Amino acid sequence: MGGNRNIVILTGAGVSAESGIDTFRDGGGLWEQHRVEDVATPEAFQRDPDLVLRFYDKRREAVQTKEPNAAHNALARLEAKWGGDVLIVTQNVDDLHERAGAKNVLHMHGELLNAWCTACDARSRWTRPMIDRPACPACSASALRPDIVWFGEMPYRMEEIYGALRQADLFVSIGTSGAVYPAAGFVRDARELGVETLELNLERSEGSSWFDETRLGPATEIVPAWVDEVLAQALESGIR
Ligand code: APR
């Protein structure tokens, strides 16, 4: 593939699995330990804020003990070396893409390491617990919530994502089950736009049949291999 084409990459929990971060729907995943409606909806936060805050406090603390893996590092390398645009649209709320060096990362489901003040609407970088109702750094109100898009809430920056898909030459989906919309529908949007589509996943996802190509395996193996392949192709086409 020519080295100046635009790539949109969608990542899901599978890209962080080998860093030791639980996925949602694999065996033992987060949704086996908690019911979504108890910890990941606005109603849950109204009903039992302590349960919700503790759930995210635990994940926020855990993420800070994990490291990016070879898949995150390969995607950051691609972004740095690629002649065209690379946008990483992630459903993940960890910061491992950024810690691997990726610059152009769009968190459509929010970020564990951000706090969102329900009093003044400010978002602040946040690494500590919220259970003790700390003061908002911007307005001092004790009104912080996790900056996470809960079920029933609108994912972030959707217009930007669709704009990037319209400019894309290749859409790559990595480590996602294709179970949650609107992310699960991006492959169909891409196909309708005539964009080439590739899936890199441990097992076939629900939307596998929509992809031009699917490669199966652990992200730490198949993502670096794919990045090496497209960078080598770009070099070759650049030389000719
Ligand atoms: N390498 C590659 N893929 C993997 C690996 C791995 N090591 N381990 C698991 N996977 C794949 C699984 O095969 C599965 O398809 O990652 C996917 C994980 O699926 P989910 O647990 O459903 O995670 P995700 O698709 O990111 O969930 C989407 O659902 O609950 C919401 O907001 C939450 O962002 C999340 C969204």
GROMACS .gro file of C-alpha atoms and ligand atoms in nm:
model
  276
    1MET     CA    1   0.000   0.000   0.000
    2GLY     CA    2   0.140   0.338  -0.095
    3GLY     CA    3   0.299   0.515   0.195
    4ASN     CA    4   0.100   0.836   0.173
    5ARG     CA    5  -0.247   0.692   0.210
    6ASN     CA    6  -0.465   0.763   0.516
    7ILE     CA    7  -0.528   0.493   0.776
    8VAL     CA    8  -0.798   0.487   1.043
    9ILE     CA    9  -0.732   0.228   1.315
   10LEU     CA   10  -1.004   0.123   1.561
   11THR     CA   11  -0.875  -0.050   1.874
   12GLY     CA   12  -1.059  -0.235   2.148
   13ALA     CA   13  -0.974  -0.412   2.473
   14GLY     CA   14  -0.788  -0.687   2.286
   15VAL     CA   15  -0.500  -0.453   2.206
   16SER     CA   16  -0.443  -0.400   2.582
   17ALA     CA   17  -0.516  -0.760   2.691
   18GLU     CA   18  -0.151  -0.868   2.679
   19SER     CA   19  -0.061  -0.569   2.896
   20GLY     CA   20  -0.270  -0.737   3.166
   21ILE     CA   21  -0.583  -0.522   3.132
   22ASP     CA   22  -0.909  -0.719   3.146
   23THR     CA   23  -1.123  -0.724   2.835
   24PHE     CA   24  -1.500  -0.704   2.873
   25ARG     CA   25  -1.643  -1.012   2.705
   26ASP     CA   26  -1.367  -1.272   2.715
   27GLY     CA   27  -1.386  -1.541   2.984
   28GLY     CA   28  -1.339  -1.374   3.324
   29GLY     CA   29  -1.379  -1.034   3.160
   30LEU     CA   30  -1.512  -0.725   3.331
   31TRP     CA   31  -1.874  -0.788   3.239
   32GLU     CA   32  -1.855  -1.130   3.403
   33GLN     CA   33  -1.746  -0.964   3.728
   34HIS     CA   34  -1.997  -0.678   3.718
   35ARG     CA   35  -2.332  -0.618   3.552
   36VAL     CA   36  -2.303  -0.327   3.308
   37GLU     CA   37  -2.621  -0.175   3.445
   38ASP     CA   38  -2.471  -0.173   3.796
   39VAL     CA   39  -2.148   0.014   3.717
   40ALA     CA   40  -2.150   0.165   3.366
   41THR     CA   41  -2.470   0.366   3.324
   42PRO     CA   42  -2.578   0.715   3.441
   43GLU     CA   43  -2.863   0.547   3.632
   44ALA     CA   44  -2.612   0.329   3.821
   45PHE     CA   45  -2.417   0.643   3.917
   46GLN     CA   46  -2.736   0.804   4.047
   47ARG     CA   47  -2.842   0.489   4.230
   48ASP     CA   48  -2.511   0.384   4.387
   49PRO     CA   49  -2.232   0.637   4.324
   50ASP     CA   50  -1.993   0.464   4.567
   51LEU     CA   51  -2.014   0.133   4.376
   52VAL     CA   52  -1.948   0.309   4.045
   53LEU     CA   53  -1.665   0.526   4.183
   54ARG     CA   54  -1.499   0.223   4.341
   55PHE     CA   55  -1.525   0.026   4.013
   56TYR     CA   56  -1.344   0.302   3.823
   57ASP     CA   57  -1.101   0.379   4.110
   58LYS     CA   58  -0.987   0.015   4.090
   59ARG     CA   59  -0.944   0.025   3.710
   60ARG     CA   60  -0.770   0.365   3.722
   61GLU     CA   61  -0.522   0.237   3.980
   62ALA     CA   62  -0.465  -0.089   3.787
   63VAL     CA   63  -0.399   0.084   3.453
   64GLN     CA   64  -0.116   0.285   3.610
   65THR     CA   65   0.066  -0.038   3.695
   66LYS     CA   66   0.052  -0.169   3.335
   67GLU     CA   67   0.283  -0.108   3.041
   68PRO     CA   68   0.217  -0.070   2.667
   69ASN     CA   69   0.279  -0.393   2.474
   70ALA     CA   70   0.433  -0.466   2.133
   71ALA     CA   71   0.102  -0.389   1.960
   72HIS     CA   72   0.079  -0.038   2.110
   73ASN     CA   73   0.447   0.018   2.027
   74ALA     CA   74   0.403  -0.098   1.667
   75LEU     CA   75   0.106   0.136   1.610
   76ALA     CA   76   0.306   0.429   1.750
   77ARG     CA   77   0.592   0.337   1.517
   78LEU     CA   78   0.354   0.325   1.219
   79GLU     CA   79   0.216   0.669   1.307
   80ALA     CA   80   0.568   0.812   1.335
   81LYS     CA   81   0.697   0.665   1.008
   82TRP     CA   82   0.389   0.673   0.785
   83GLY     CA   83   0.369   0.933   0.506
   84GLY     CA   84  -0.010   0.966   0.518
   85ASP     CA   85  -0.240   1.034   0.815
   86VAL     CA   86  -0.282   0.772   1.089
   87LEU     CA   87  -0.569   0.815   1.336
   88ILE     CA   88  -0.611   0.572   1.626
   89VAL     CA   89  -0.975   0.569   1.734
   90THR     CA   90  -0.977   0.371   2.055
   91GLN     CA   91  -1.268   0.233   2.255
   92ASN     CA   92  -1.017   0.178   2.535
   93VAL     CA   93  -1.001   0.410   2.832
   94ASP     CA   94  -0.641   0.328   2.924
   95ASP     CA   95  -0.351   0.552   2.814
   96LEU     CA   96  -0.129   0.279   2.672
   97HIS     CA   97  -0.141   0.409   2.312
   98GLU     CA   98  -0.014   0.746   2.436
   99ARG     CA   99   0.247   0.591   2.662
  100ALA     CA  100   0.372   0.393   2.361
  101GLY     CA  101   0.427   0.729   2.186
  102ALA     CA  102   0.116   0.760   1.970
  103LYS     CA  103   0.013   1.125   1.929
  104ASN     CA  104  -0.310   1.112   1.727
  105VAL     CA  105  -0.538   0.911   1.958
  106LEU     CA  106  -0.914   0.967   1.986
  107HIS     CA  107  -1.079   0.814   2.294
  108MET     CA  108  -1.440   0.769   2.184
  109HIS     CA  109  -1.539   0.608   2.517
  110GLY     CA  110  -1.349   0.852   2.740
  111GLU     CA  111  -1.042   0.811   2.959
  112LEU     CA  112  -0.984   0.652   3.300
  113LEU     CA  113  -0.714   0.913   3.377
  114ASN     CA  114  -0.950   1.208   3.330
  115ALA     CA  115  -1.199   1.351   3.578
  116TRP     CA  116  -1.513   1.528   3.457
  117CYS     CA  117  -1.671   1.786   3.684
  118THR     CA  118  -2.050   1.771   3.677
  119ALA     CA  119  -2.062   2.122   3.831
  120CYS     CA  120  -1.838   2.320   3.593
  121ASP     CA  121  -1.797   2.068   3.307
  122ALA     CA  122  -1.413   2.096   3.326
  123ARG     CA  123  -1.206   1.787   3.248
  124SER     CA  124  -0.881   1.739   3.440
  125ARG     CA  125  -0.613   1.473   3.428
  126TRP     CA  126  -0.685   1.248   3.726
  127THR     CA  127  -0.478   0.959   3.871
  128ARG     CA  128  -0.623   0.930   4.224
  129PRO     CA  129  -0.941   0.776   4.369
  130MET     CA  130  -1.273   0.962   4.352
  131ILE     CA  131  -1.446   0.768   4.629
  132ASP     CA  132  -1.359   1.040   4.886
  133ARG     CA  133  -1.529   1.302   4.665
  134PRO     CA  134  -1.219   1.520   4.600
  135ALA     CA  135  -1.256   1.882   4.487
  136CYS     CA  136  -1.262   1.970   4.118
  137PRO     CA  137  -0.925   2.134   4.032
  138ALA     CA  138  -1.112   2.401   3.831
  139CYS     CA  139  -1.406   2.499   4.052
  140SER     CA  140  -1.345   2.316   4.386
  141ALA     CA  141  -1.690   2.159   4.386
  142SER     CA  142  -1.698   1.796   4.504
  143ALA     CA  143  -1.873   1.692   4.186
  144LEU     CA  144  -1.625   1.478   3.991
  145ARG     CA  145  -1.729   1.172   3.789
  146PRO     CA  146  -1.518   0.937   3.576
  147ASP     CA  147  -1.474   1.082   3.225
  148ILE     CA  148  -1.610   0.757   3.079
  149VAL     CA  149  -1.888   0.731   2.819
  150TRP     CA  150  -2.146   0.511   2.992
  151PHE     CA  151  -2.407   0.302   2.815
  152GLY     CA  152  -2.683   0.533   2.702
  153GLU     CA  153  -2.442   0.827   2.661
  154MET     CA  154  -2.307   0.957   2.329
  155PRO     CA  155  -1.951   0.850   2.238
  156TYR     CA  156  -1.709   1.141   2.195
  157ARG     CA  157  -1.604   1.316   1.872
  158MET     CA  158  -1.817   1.105   1.637
  159GLU     CA  159  -1.818   1.373   1.363
  160GLU     CA  160  -1.437   1.370   1.364
  161ILE     CA  161  -1.438   0.991   1.332
  162TYR     CA  162  -1.677   0.990   1.037
  163GLY     CA  163  -1.477   1.271   0.877
  164ALA     CA  164  -1.159   1.062   0.909
  165LEU     CA  165  -1.335   0.756   0.761
  166ARG     CA  166  -1.440   0.966   0.461
  167GLN     CA  167  -1.072   1.056   0.402
  168ALA     CA  168  -0.940   0.707   0.471
  169ASP     CA  169  -0.787   0.459   0.227
  170LEU     CA  170  -0.765   0.180   0.485
  171PHE     CA  171  -0.969   0.096   0.798
  172VAL     CA  172  -0.807  -0.149   1.042
  173SER     CA  173  -0.998  -0.294   1.339
  174ILE     CA  174  -0.780  -0.441   1.615
  175GLY     CA  175  -0.884  -0.634   1.928
  176THR     CA  176  -1.253  -0.560   1.939
  177SER     CA  177  -1.549  -0.797   1.949
  178GLY     CA  178  -1.768  -0.578   1.731
  179ALA     CA  179  -2.037  -0.604   2.000
  180VAL     CA  180  -2.094  -0.234   2.074
  181TYR     CA  181  -2.219   0.038   1.838
  182PRO     CA  182  -2.139   0.285   1.691
  183ALA     CA  183  -1.781   0.145   1.679
  184ALA     CA  184  -1.905  -0.193   1.555
  185GLY     CA  185  -2.060  -0.022   1.254
  186PHE     CA  186  -1.745   0.160   1.136
  187VAL     CA  187  -1.645  -0.131   0.909
  188ARG     CA  188  -1.973  -0.103   0.722
  189ASP     CA  189  -1.940   0.275   0.695
  190ALA     CA  190  -1.590   0.221   0.559
  191ARG     CA  191  -1.705  -0.032   0.302
  192GLU     CA  192  -1.982   0.197   0.183
  193LEU     CA  193  -1.715   0.464   0.135
  194GLY     CA  194  -1.503   0.225  -0.071
  195VAL     CA  195  -1.236   0.202   0.200
  196GLU     CA  196  -1.027  -0.115   0.222
  197THR     CA  197  -1.092  -0.299   0.553
  198LEU     CA  198  -0.868  -0.527   0.762
  199GLU     CA  199  -0.938  -0.701   1.093
  200LEU     CA  200  -0.659  -0.808   1.330
  201ASN     CA  201  -0.805  -1.005   1.622
  202LEU     CA  202  -0.750  -1.308   1.845
  203GLU     CA  203  -1.068  -1.465   1.712
  204ARG     CA  204  -1.331  -1.376   1.454
  205SER     CA  205  -1.543  -1.085   1.575
  206GLU     CA  206  -1.916  -1.043   1.521
  207GLY     CA  207  -1.849  -0.824   1.219
  208SER     CA  208  -1.577  -1.039   1.063
  209SER     CA  209  -1.769  -1.108   0.745
  210TRP     CA  210  -1.767  -0.735   0.663
  211PHE     CA  211  -1.388  -0.716   0.640
  212ASP     CA  212  -1.192  -0.759   0.317
  213GLU     CA  213  -0.931  -0.948   0.519
  214THR     CA  214  -0.911  -1.095   0.872
  215ARG     CA  215  -0.586  -1.204   1.038
  216LEU     CA  216  -0.615  -1.402   1.362
  217GLY     CA  217  -0.363  -1.415   1.644
  218PRO     CA  218  -0.246  -1.230   1.955
  219ALA     CA  219  -0.212  -0.854   1.896
  220THR     CA  220   0.150  -0.853   2.012
  221GLU     CA  221   0.233  -1.085   1.719
  222ILE     CA  222   0.001  -0.990   1.431
  223VAL     CA  223   0.006  -0.610   1.480
  224PRO     CA  224   0.385  -0.565   1.464
  225ALA     CA  225   0.394  -0.809   1.167
  226TRP     CA  226   0.131  -0.604   0.982
  227VAL     CA  227   0.307  -0.273   1.061
  228ASP     CA  228   0.640  -0.411   0.936
  229GLU     CA  229   0.465  -0.531   0.620
  230VAL     CA  230   0.298  -0.199   0.531
  231LEU     CA  231   0.611   0.002   0.612
  232ALA     CA  232   0.819  -0.229   0.390
  233GLN     CA  233   0.561  -0.200   0.107
  234ALA     CA  234   0.564   0.181   0.140
  235LEU     CA  235   0.943   0.186   0.125
  236GLU     CA  236   0.937  -0.034  -0.185
  237SER     CA  237   0.670   0.173  -0.362
  238GLY     CA  238   0.861   0.486  -0.262
  239ILE     CA  239   1.177   0.349  -0.424
  240ARG     CA  240   1.014   0.250  -0.754
  241APR     N1  241  -0.496  -1.002   2.090
  241APR     C1  242  -0.591  -0.963   2.001
  241APR     N2  243  -0.724  -0.964   2.028
  241APR     C2  244  -0.760  -1.006   2.150
  241APR     C3  245  -0.668  -1.049   2.248
  241APR     C4  246  -0.530  -1.046   2.213
  241APR     N3  247  -0.435  -1.084   2.299
  241APR     N4  248  -0.737  -1.087   2.359
  241APR     C5  249  -0.868  -1.066   2.332
  241APR     N5  250  -0.881  -1.020   2.206
  241APR     C6  251  -1.006  -0.986   2.136
  241APR     C7  252  -1.120  -1.079   2.166
  241APR     O1  253  -1.120  -1.186   2.073
  241APR     C8  254  -1.240  -0.987   2.146
  241APR     O2  255  -1.281  -0.987   2.009
  241APR     O3  256  -1.045  -0.859   2.183
  241APR     C9  257  -1.187  -0.849   2.181
  241APR    C10  258  -1.235  -0.801   2.317
  241APR     O4  259  -1.374  -0.779   2.305
  241APR     P1  260  -1.448  -0.702   2.423
  241APR     O5  261  -1.407  -0.761   2.553
  241APR     O6  262  -1.593  -0.698   2.384
  241APR     O7  263  -1.386  -0.555   2.419
  241APR     P2  264  -1.427  -0.439   2.319
  241APR     O8  265  -1.461  -0.493   2.184
  241APR     O9  266  -1.317  -0.338   2.327
  241APR    O10  267  -1.560  -0.377   2.387
  241APR    C11  268  -1.612  -0.262   2.324
  241APR    O11  269  -1.775  -0.246   2.500
  241APR    O12  270  -1.822  -0.261   2.721
  241APR    C12  271  -1.798  -0.172   2.620
  241APR    O13  272  -1.710   0.041   2.646
  241APR    C13  273  -1.675  -0.093   2.650
  241APR    O14  274  -1.510  -0.011   2.494
  241APR    C14  275  -1.580  -0.128   2.536
  241APR    C15  276  -1.675  -0.175   2.428
   0.00000   0.00000   0.00000
